[in-house]
Short mmCIF file of C-alpha atoms and ligand atoms in Angstrom, two decimals:
data_model
loop_
_atom_site.label_atom_id
_atom_site.label_comp_id
_atom_site.label_asym_id
_atom_site.label_seq_id
_atom_site.Cartn_x
_atom_site.Cartn_y
_atom_site.Cartn_z
CA UNK A 1 82.81 26.09 -129.84
CA UNK A 2 82.25 22.62 -128.40
CA UNK A 3 82.05 22.34 -124.61
CA UNK A 4 85.16 20.17 -124.51
CA UNK A 5 87.04 22.80 -126.49
CA UNK A 6 85.88 25.50 -124.05
CA UNK A 7 87.12 23.32 -121.19
CA UNK A 8 90.51 22.92 -122.86
CA UNK A 9 90.70 26.69 -123.31
CA UNK A 10 90.22 27.43 -119.63
CA UNK A 11 92.23 24.44 -118.35
CA UNK A 12 95.63 26.00 -117.60
CA UNK A 13 94.28 29.31 -116.20
CA UNK A 14 91.78 27.39 -114.05
CA UNK A 15 94.46 25.00 -112.75
CA UNK A 16 96.87 27.72 -111.72
CA UNK A 17 94.16 29.91 -110.17
CA UNK A 18 92.56 27.14 -108.13
CA UNK A 19 95.89 25.77 -106.91
CA UNK A 20 97.19 29.24 -105.98
CA UNK A 21 94.05 30.27 -104.17
CA UNK A 22 93.32 27.00 -102.39
CA UNK A 23 96.73 25.51 -101.58
CA UNK A 24 99.30 27.34 -99.51
CA UNK A 25 103.00 26.55 -99.98
CA UNK A 26 104.79 25.22 -103.05
CA UNK A 27 104.95 21.55 -101.91
CA UNK A 28 101.24 21.38 -101.23
CA UNK A 29 100.50 23.23 -104.45
CA UNK A 30 102.40 20.65 -106.55
CA UNK A 31 100.54 17.65 -105.18
CA UNK A 32 97.22 19.52 -105.18
CA UNK A 33 97.95 20.60 -108.77
CA UNK A 34 98.26 17.00 -109.99
CA UNK A 35 95.01 16.06 -108.22
CA UNK A 36 93.30 19.08 -109.77
CA UNK A 37 94.57 18.07 -113.22
CA UNK A 38 93.06 14.65 -112.73
CA UNK A 39 89.80 16.18 -111.52
CA UNK A 40 89.65 18.46 -114.56
CA UNK A 41 90.26 15.56 -116.97
CA UNK A 42 87.47 13.59 -115.32
CA UNK A 43 85.15 16.59 -115.62
CA UNK A 44 85.92 16.70 -119.35
CA UNK A 45 85.21 12.97 -119.54
CA UNK A 46 81.93 13.40 -117.63
CA UNK A 47 80.76 16.23 -119.90
CA UNK A 48 81.84 14.32 -122.98
CA UNK A 49 79.98 11.13 -122.08
CA UNK A 50 77.11 12.79 -120.19
CA UNK A 51 77.92 10.55 -117.19
CA UNK A 52 79.04 12.45 -114.06
CA UNK A 53 79.85 9.15 -112.30
CA UNK A 54 83.36 9.37 -113.89
CA UNK A 55 84.26 11.62 -110.97
CA UNK A 56 83.17 9.17 -108.27
CA UNK A 57 86.44 7.22 -107.73
CA UNK A 58 88.47 10.41 -107.28
CA UNK A 59 85.88 12.02 -104.99
CA UNK A 60 85.76 8.80 -102.93
CA UNK A 61 89.52 8.87 -102.64
CA UNK A 62 89.42 12.49 -101.42
CA UNK A 63 86.69 11.72 -98.88
CA UNK A 64 88.55 8.67 -97.52
CA UNK A 65 91.78 10.67 -97.18
CA UNK A 66 90.25 12.99 -94.59
CA UNK A 67 92.36 13.36 -91.47
CA UNK A 68 91.35 12.47 -87.92
CA UNK A 69 91.01 16.19 -87.04
CA UNK A 70 88.77 16.79 -90.03
CA UNK A 71 86.58 13.90 -88.94
CA UNK A 72 86.40 15.27 -85.41
CA UNK A 73 84.97 18.62 -86.56
CA UNK A 74 81.45 18.24 -87.76
CA UNK A 75 81.59 20.31 -90.95
CA UNK A 76 82.23 19.01 -94.39
CA UNK A 77 85.68 19.90 -95.70
CA UNK A 78 85.29 18.88 -99.34
CA UNK A 79 82.03 20.65 -100.20
CA UNK A 80 83.48 24.17 -99.61
CA UNK A 81 86.49 23.27 -101.80
CA UNK A 82 84.22 22.04 -104.60
CA UNK A 83 82.20 25.21 -104.18
CA UNK A 84 85.32 27.35 -104.63
CA UNK A 85 86.38 25.31 -107.66
CA UNK A 86 82.99 25.95 -109.28
CA UNK A 87 83.21 29.69 -108.59
CA UNK A 88 86.71 29.87 -110.15
CA UNK A 89 85.37 28.02 -113.17
CA UNK A 90 82.71 30.74 -113.60
CA UNK A 91 85.37 33.40 -113.14
CA UNK A 92 87.83 31.94 -115.65
CA UNK A 93 85.07 31.14 -118.19
CA UNK A 94 83.84 34.74 -118.05
CA UNK A 95 87.39 36.07 -118.59
CA UNK A 96 88.48 33.71 -121.39
CA UNK A 97 85.35 32.77 -123.35
CA UNK A 98 82.59 34.64 -125.08
CA UNK A 99 79.42 35.20 -123.08
CA UNK A 100 77.50 32.52 -125.00
CA UNK A 101 80.33 29.98 -124.69
CA UNK A 102 80.66 30.68 -120.98
CA UNK A 103 76.92 30.18 -120.49
CA UNK A 104 76.96 26.91 -122.46
CA UNK A 105 79.90 25.69 -120.41
CA UNK A 106 78.18 26.49 -117.12
CA UNK A 107 75.05 24.81 -118.38
CA UNK A 108 77.03 21.63 -119.05
CA UNK A 109 79.05 21.80 -115.82
CA UNK A 110 76.22 22.39 -113.35
CA UNK A 111 74.82 18.80 -113.44
CA UNK A 112 78.37 17.42 -113.06
CA UNK A 113 79.08 19.57 -109.98
CA UNK A 114 75.62 18.85 -108.51
CA UNK A 115 76.40 15.17 -108.78
CA UNK A 116 79.85 15.77 -107.23
CA UNK A 117 78.30 17.61 -104.24
CA UNK A 118 75.94 14.67 -103.64
CA UNK A 119 78.75 12.09 -103.80
CA UNK A 120 80.96 14.12 -101.47
CA UNK A 121 78.17 14.65 -98.92
CA UNK A 122 77.32 10.95 -98.92
CA UNK A 123 80.92 9.72 -98.66
CA UNK A 124 81.78 12.24 -95.97
CA UNK A 125 78.76 11.21 -93.93
CA UNK A 126 79.68 7.55 -94.33
CA UNK A 127 83.24 8.29 -93.27
CA UNK A 128 82.04 10.23 -90.24
CA UNK A 129 79.73 7.36 -89.24
CA UNK A 130 82.62 4.89 -89.61
CA UNK A 131 84.76 7.18 -87.48
CA UNK A 132 82.09 7.55 -84.76
CA UNK A 133 81.51 3.78 -84.84
CA UNK A 134 85.21 3.10 -84.32
CA UNK A 135 85.34 5.64 -81.48
CA UNK A 136 82.28 3.95 -79.92
CA UNK A 137 83.95 0.55 -80.26
CA UNK A 138 86.99 1.90 -78.42
CA UNK A 139 84.83 3.33 -75.63
CA UNK A 140 82.88 0.07 -75.36
CA UNK A 141 86.09 -1.95 -75.16
CA UNK A 142 87.46 0.23 -72.39
CA UNK A 143 84.14 0.12 -70.52
CA UNK A 144 84.09 -3.67 -70.77
CA UNK A 145 87.65 -3.74 -69.53
CA UNK A 146 86.74 -1.43 -66.64
CA UNK A 147 83.72 -3.53 -65.72
CA UNK A 148 85.82 -6.68 -65.81
CA UNK A 149 88.47 -5.13 -63.54
CA UNK A 150 85.75 -3.91 -61.17
CA UNK A 151 84.24 -7.36 -61.01
CA UNK A 152 87.69 -9.00 -60.55
CA UNK A 153 88.47 -6.49 -57.83
CA UNK A 154 85.21 -7.25 -56.01
CA UNK A 155 85.84 -11.00 -56.15
CA UNK A 156 89.44 -10.70 -54.92
CA UNK A 157 88.60 -8.16 -52.20
CA UNK A 158 85.72 -10.29 -50.96
CA UNK A 159 87.84 -13.44 -50.70
CA UNK A 160 90.69 -11.54 -49.03
CA UNK A 161 88.32 -10.04 -46.45
CA UNK A 162 86.85 -13.42 -45.57
CA UNK A 163 90.04 -14.78 -43.98
CA UNK A 164 90.56 -12.07 -41.33
CA UNK A 165 86.82 -12.03 -40.69
CA UNK A 166 86.86 -15.75 -39.90
CA UNK A 167 89.67 -15.07 -37.41
CA UNK A 168 87.67 -12.30 -35.70
CA UNK A 169 84.61 -14.55 -35.48
CA UNK A 170 86.70 -17.41 -34.08
CA UNK A 171 88.35 -15.28 -31.40
CA UNK A 172 85.01 -13.67 -30.47
CA UNK A 173 83.50 -17.15 -29.95
CA UNK A 174 86.49 -18.20 -27.83
CA UNK A 175 86.11 -15.05 -25.74
CA UNK A 176 82.42 -15.81 -25.31
CA UNK A 177 83.14 -19.34 -24.07
CA UNK A 178 85.78 -18.00 -21.74
CA UNK A 179 83.35 -15.33 -20.41
CA UNK A 180 80.72 -17.97 -19.71
CA UNK A 181 83.27 -20.18 -17.90
CA UNK A 182 84.61 -17.35 -15.77
CA UNK A 183 81.21 -15.72 -15.17
CA UNK A 184 82.27 -12.50 -16.92
CA UNK A 185 80.24 -9.33 -16.35
CA UNK A 186 77.09 -8.38 -18.35
CA UNK A 187 79.07 -5.53 -19.84
CA UNK A 188 81.44 -8.06 -21.33
CA UNK A 189 78.53 -9.93 -22.97
CA UNK A 190 77.24 -6.68 -24.45
CA UNK A 191 80.60 -5.88 -25.98
CA UNK A 192 80.86 -9.37 -27.41
CA UNK A 193 77.41 -9.04 -28.97
CA UNK A 194 78.68 -5.85 -30.61
CA UNK A 195 81.58 -7.75 -32.18
CA UNK A 196 79.24 -10.55 -33.28
CA UNK A 197 76.72 -8.29 -34.95
CA UNK A 198 79.49 -6.28 -36.63
CA UNK A 199 81.10 -9.38 -38.05
CA UNK A 200 77.71 -10.82 -39.10
CA UNK A 201 77.01 -7.66 -41.09
CA UNK A 202 80.51 -7.77 -42.61
CA UNK A 203 79.98 -11.39 -43.64
CA UNK A 204 76.66 -10.48 -45.28
CA UNK A 205 78.35 -7.70 -47.26
CA UNK A 206 81.22 -9.98 -48.32
CA UNK A 207 78.74 -12.68 -49.35
CA UNK A 208 76.86 -10.08 -51.39
CA UNK A 209 80.10 -9.03 -53.09
CA UNK A 210 80.85 -12.64 -53.97
CA UNK A 211 77.28 -13.16 -55.28
CA UNK A 212 77.53 -10.07 -57.46
CA UNK A 213 80.80 -11.18 -58.99
CA UNK A 214 79.44 -14.71 -59.57
CA UNK A 215 76.41 -13.25 -61.35
CA UNK A 216 78.65 -10.91 -63.40
CA UNK A 217 80.82 -13.81 -64.45
CA UNK A 218 77.88 -16.12 -65.19
CA UNK A 219 78.98 -18.51 -62.47
CA UNK A 220 75.82 -18.55 -60.37
CA UNK A 221 74.73 -22.19 -60.06
CA UNK A 222 71.15 -22.83 -59.02
CA UNK A 223 70.01 -25.85 -57.05
CA UNK A 224 66.55 -26.62 -58.35
CA UNK A 225 64.25 -28.39 -55.91
CA UNK A 226 60.52 -28.44 -55.14
CA UNK A 227 59.63 -25.13 -53.48
CA UNK A 228 56.43 -23.72 -51.98
CA UNK A 229 56.29 -19.93 -51.65
CA UNK A 230 54.12 -20.31 -48.54
CA UNK A 231 57.08 -21.95 -46.75
CA UNK A 232 59.43 -19.18 -47.81
CA UNK A 233 57.09 -16.44 -46.59
CA UNK A 234 56.50 -18.27 -43.29
CA UNK A 235 60.27 -18.22 -42.75
CA UNK A 236 60.48 -14.56 -43.76
CA UNK A 237 57.66 -13.63 -41.38
CA UNK A 238 59.53 -15.40 -38.58
CA UNK A 239 62.89 -13.83 -39.40
CA UNK A 240 61.53 -10.32 -39.91
CA UNK A 241 59.31 -10.38 -36.80
CA UNK A 242 61.75 -8.48 -34.57
CA UNK A 243 62.46 -5.85 -37.19
CA UNK A 244 58.76 -5.37 -37.92
CA UNK A 245 57.97 -5.09 -34.23
CA UNK A 246 60.70 -2.56 -33.55
CA UNK A 247 59.41 -0.42 -36.42
CA UNK A 248 55.76 -1.02 -35.48
CA UNK A 249 55.08 -2.24 -39.03
CA UNK A 250 52.72 -4.96 -40.27
CA UNK A 251 53.57 -7.58 -42.88
CA UNK A 252 50.53 -9.26 -44.44
CA UNK A 253 50.98 -12.25 -46.74
CA UNK A 254 47.71 -12.55 -48.65
CA UNK A 255 46.59 -16.08 -49.62
CA UNK A 256 47.17 -15.47 -53.33
CA UNK A 257 46.87 -18.14 -56.07
CA UNK A 258 50.33 -19.62 -56.40
CA UNK A 259 51.28 -19.27 -52.73
CA UNK A 260 50.70 -22.99 -52.10
CA UNK A 261 51.73 -24.14 -55.56
CA UNK A 262 54.79 -26.39 -55.88
CA UNK A 263 57.41 -25.11 -58.31
CA UNK A 264 61.01 -26.09 -59.00
CA UNK A 265 63.36 -23.30 -57.91
CA UNK A 266 66.48 -22.71 -55.79
CA UNK A 267 65.02 -22.48 -52.29
CA UNK A 268 67.89 -20.58 -50.64
CA UNK A 269 68.33 -18.15 -53.50
CA UNK A 270 64.60 -17.45 -53.75
CA UNK A 271 64.45 -16.89 -50.01
CA UNK A 272 67.40 -14.47 -50.38
CA UNK A 273 65.53 -12.44 -53.04
CA UNK A 274 62.19 -12.27 -51.25
CA UNK A 275 63.80 -11.62 -47.87
CA UNK A 276 65.70 -8.75 -49.44
CA UNK A 277 62.53 -7.25 -50.92
CA UNK A 278 60.82 -7.45 -47.51
CA UNK A 279 63.89 -5.99 -45.73
CA UNK A 280 63.94 -3.11 -48.21
CA UNK A 281 60.21 -2.57 -47.69
CA UNK A 282 60.85 -2.35 -43.94
CA UNK A 283 63.83 -0.03 -44.43
CA UNK A 284 62.16 2.40 -46.81
CA UNK A 285 58.79 2.61 -45.02
CA UNK A 286 58.33 4.82 -41.94
CA UNK A 287 57.38 3.46 -38.53
CA UNK A 288 53.82 2.14 -38.37
CA UNK A 289 53.78 1.35 -42.12
CA UNK A 290 52.18 -1.55 -43.95
CA UNK A 291 53.87 -4.20 -46.12
CA UNK A 292 51.84 -6.57 -48.28
CA UNK A 293 52.73 -9.69 -50.22
CA UNK A 294 50.29 -10.64 -52.94
CA UNK A 295 50.38 -12.34 -56.31
CA UNK A 296 48.68 -14.36 -59.00
CA UNK A 297 49.19 -17.17 -61.45
CA UNK A 298 49.81 -16.24 -65.08
CA UNK A 299 50.41 -18.69 -67.94
CA UNK A 300 53.74 -20.35 -67.08
CA UNK A 301 54.53 -17.98 -64.21
CA UNK A 302 53.76 -17.06 -60.64
CA UNK A 303 53.78 -13.31 -60.12
CA UNK A 304 54.76 -12.18 -56.62
CA UNK A 305 54.20 -8.55 -55.59
CA UNK A 306 55.82 -7.06 -52.50
CA UNK A 307 54.35 -3.62 -51.80
CA UNK A 308 54.93 -1.09 -49.07
CA UNK A 309 53.56 2.24 -47.91
CA UNK A 310 56.99 3.88 -47.93
CA UNK A 311 58.92 6.72 -49.53
CA UNK A 312 58.68 5.39 -53.09
CA UNK A 313 61.20 5.58 -55.95
CA UNK A 314 61.33 8.11 -58.79
CA UNK A 315 60.58 6.51 -62.19
CA UNK A 316 63.93 7.79 -63.52
CA UNK A 317 65.65 5.52 -60.95
CA UNK A 318 63.60 2.39 -61.61
CA UNK A 319 66.38 0.86 -63.70
CA UNK A 320 69.32 2.30 -61.81
CA UNK A 321 68.46 0.56 -58.53
CA UNK A 322 69.03 -2.80 -60.24
CA UNK A 323 72.57 -1.81 -61.26
CA UNK A 324 75.58 -2.59 -59.06
CA UNK A 325 76.02 -0.02 -56.28
CA UNK A 326 72.86 1.69 -57.57
CA UNK A 327 71.68 2.72 -54.08
CA UNK A 328 70.05 6.13 -54.21
CA UNK A 329 70.48 7.06 -50.59
CA UNK A 330 72.74 9.56 -48.93
CA UNK A 331 76.19 8.05 -48.35
CA UNK A 332 75.87 9.10 -44.70
CA UNK A 333 73.17 6.45 -44.21
CA UNK A 334 75.23 3.65 -45.66
CA UNK A 335 75.39 0.45 -43.64
CA UNK A 336 73.44 2.13 -40.86
CA UNK A 337 71.48 -1.07 -40.38
CA UNK A 338 69.24 -3.64 -41.99
CA UNK A 339 65.94 -2.32 -40.71
CA UNK A 340 66.56 1.29 -39.70
CA UNK A 341 64.41 3.82 -41.65
CA UNK A 342 66.30 4.64 -44.89
CA UNK A 343 69.33 2.73 -43.55
CA UNK A 344 70.98 2.27 -46.95
CA UNK A 345 73.38 -0.56 -47.63
CA UNK A 346 76.05 -1.06 -50.30
CA UNK A 347 73.39 -1.21 -53.02
CA UNK A 348 73.97 -4.84 -54.02
CA UNK A 349 70.70 -6.42 -52.87
CA UNK A 350 68.60 -5.63 -55.94
CA UNK A 351 71.29 -6.41 -58.55
CA UNK A 352 71.70 -9.81 -56.87
CA UNK A 353 67.91 -10.28 -56.78
CA UNK A 354 67.77 -9.47 -60.49
CA UNK A 355 70.63 -11.90 -61.25
CA UNK A 356 68.99 -14.71 -59.27
CA UNK A 357 65.53 -14.22 -60.77
CA UNK A 358 66.90 -13.93 -64.30
CA UNK A 359 68.95 -17.10 -63.80
CA UNK A 360 65.64 -18.79 -62.93
CA UNK A 361 64.27 -17.56 -66.26
CA UNK A 362 62.12 -14.87 -64.67
CA UNK A 363 62.04 -11.09 -64.40
CA UNK A 364 61.89 -8.50 -61.64
CA UNK A 365 60.80 -4.86 -61.89
CA UNK A 366 59.61 -2.02 -59.76
CA UNK A 367 56.51 0.13 -59.86
CA UNK A 368 56.25 3.40 -57.96
CA UNK A 369 54.70 6.79 -58.65
CA UNK A 370 57.78 8.56 -57.35
CA UNK A 371 59.81 9.48 -54.30
CA UNK A 372 57.96 11.58 -51.72
CA UNK A 373 58.64 11.50 -47.99
CA UNK A 374 55.52 13.56 -47.26
CA UNK A 375 52.90 11.66 -49.23
CA UNK A 376 54.54 8.20 -48.97
CA UNK A 377 53.39 6.87 -52.39
CA UNK A 378 54.84 3.43 -51.67
CA UNK A 379 56.67 0.95 -53.88
CA UNK A 380 55.71 -2.35 -55.50
CA UNK A 381 58.31 -4.91 -56.50
CA UNK A 382 57.06 -7.50 -59.02
CA UNK A 383 58.77 -10.86 -59.45
CA UNK A 384 57.76 -13.16 -62.32
CA UNK A 385 58.89 -16.63 -61.36
CA UNK A 386 58.59 -19.42 -63.96
CA UNK A 387 56.15 -22.07 -62.74
CA UNK A 388 58.03 -25.33 -63.23
CA UNK A 389 56.38 -28.66 -62.60
CA UNK A 390 59.51 -30.46 -63.80
CA UNK A 391 63.12 -29.81 -62.78
CA UNK A 392 64.87 -27.88 -65.56
CA UNK A 393 68.20 -29.72 -65.44
CA UNK A 394 69.28 -33.39 -65.51
CA UNK A 395 70.96 -33.25 -62.11
CA UNK A 396 67.82 -32.17 -60.27
CA UNK A 397 65.68 -34.45 -62.43
CA UNK A 398 67.70 -37.47 -61.21
CA UNK A 399 67.60 -36.25 -57.64
CA UNK A 400 63.86 -35.67 -57.56
CA UNK A 401 62.69 -38.48 -59.82
CA UNK A 402 59.66 -40.06 -58.14
CA UNK A 403 60.48 -43.43 -56.50
CA UNK A 404 57.96 -45.15 -58.82
CA UNK A 405 60.15 -44.23 -61.84
CA UNK A 406 63.09 -46.11 -60.28
CA UNK A 407 60.93 -49.14 -59.70
CA UNK A 408 59.21 -49.05 -63.06
CA UNK A 409 61.49 -51.55 -64.91
CA UNK A 410 61.27 -54.17 -62.13
CA UNK A 411 57.48 -53.82 -61.88
CA UNK A 412 57.10 -54.44 -65.58
CA UNK A 413 59.15 -57.64 -65.49
P1 ADP B 1 70.64 -1.08 -50.43
O1 ADP B 1 69.33 -1.23 -49.75
O2 ADP B 1 71.74 -1.91 -49.85
O3 ADP B 1 71.04 0.34 -50.72
P2 ADP B 1 69.39 -2.40 -52.69
O4 ADP B 1 70.05 -2.89 -53.94
O5 ADP B 1 68.64 -3.38 -51.90
O6 ADP B 1 70.57 -1.72 -51.88
O7 ADP B 1 68.46 -1.19 -53.08
C1 ADP B 1 68.95 -0.18 -53.93
C2 ADP B 1 68.24 1.14 -53.69
O8 ADP B 1 66.86 1.03 -54.10
C3 ADP B 1 68.16 1.55 -52.22
O9 ADP B 1 69.32 2.24 -51.83
C4 ADP B 1 66.92 2.43 -52.21
O10 ADP B 1 67.26 3.74 -52.61
C5 ADP B 1 66.04 1.85 -53.30
N1 ADP B 1 64.98 0.97 -52.75
C6 ADP B 1 64.97 -0.38 -52.69
N2 ADP B 1 63.82 -0.85 -52.18
C7 ADP B 1 63.05 0.22 -51.92
C8 ADP B 1 61.72 0.39 -51.37
N3 ADP B 1 60.96 -0.65 -51.02
N4 ADP B 1 61.26 1.68 -51.26
C9 ADP B 1 62.02 2.74 -51.64
N5 ADP B 1 63.27 2.64 -52.16
C10 ADP B 1 63.79 1.40 -52.29
#
């Protein structure tokens, strides 16, 4: 008997057995039955033509029709069904055909089913990847939304806090004037200083919040002008002198190549970054520690390295500290001061530093063996600042154009 004839012989028994065993309930059985009929006809076609690809469209359709729950569970749902269908084919063939015919039929069907298993596995994997991708897209959208609301919240909160703070500062100054006029007691002056330093700190935090939201929203505008790092470090040495003295620490600025080089940069913003690195070095180094500033010139860049002999940072946190609110310290230390040992702040200094340096076209990273309060392995912050002999934007170019350029046309006349 021809294979196609054998297939026709087993058709009706196979259809009723598979649909009874695999589909529960009459309704389901009817629709499954018509799909099975189609499948069987395509198997006949595949055997007849020797091309198992006849089954592909139907198998694709089955794989695409998988439900959300099926996609959630990791296992394949179609392969076990195909497996059962193959077993019932063996069963029915053995019961209805001669041994030789049954063997011939199985011989012809095996390549068709092998192909079907491959197609199903591939389509199901593709479907699962599509599903995971769409879930990932959803998560990414909601994370972006969350980040945007966080950044909006920071900007709004910062601006809202500024108004009452200005009032407190104003009244504190008026009180101070009044105290001077009326020869108020020393105690009064001490209390006023308390208000002043509290509001100064609050203003710094609010300014940091505004900076962070400007960086997040790509609104940070840099004012490029000729800058010498030596001037910046002189100012930092002056401003940090009290803190260094109270902690009995030494800050050494080595005369590195690049220190006296002129480069176009935003003076205030660069000061803010380097001052923050030095403040952190003071904060995270015990009393009596050493802080060094060194560097070198590389093609197109000045590298600045601020190192300390402090507690260090674990490599697993080297990226995290540059993320918003990425402070690693104990919450109990928060805002306990700008120079106090381990006196953590809101964790905005380094993300701002990163934003400012990246807006200059540079990079910032940290190097440290790890965190150890016994051994004090120390930390090194590296800043790669582009070395610019020309202002990068038109506005600064106009502002800093040498006087001779302005005169050039008249001279040539
Ligand atoms: P803050 O100091 O306000 O917490 P920063 O963004 O300046 O925020 O620093 C983030 C975190 O990085 C700090 O909380 C601290 O854990 C760690 N860190 C920064 N600088 C140093 C340093 N020089 N040595 C050790 N840890 C540091």
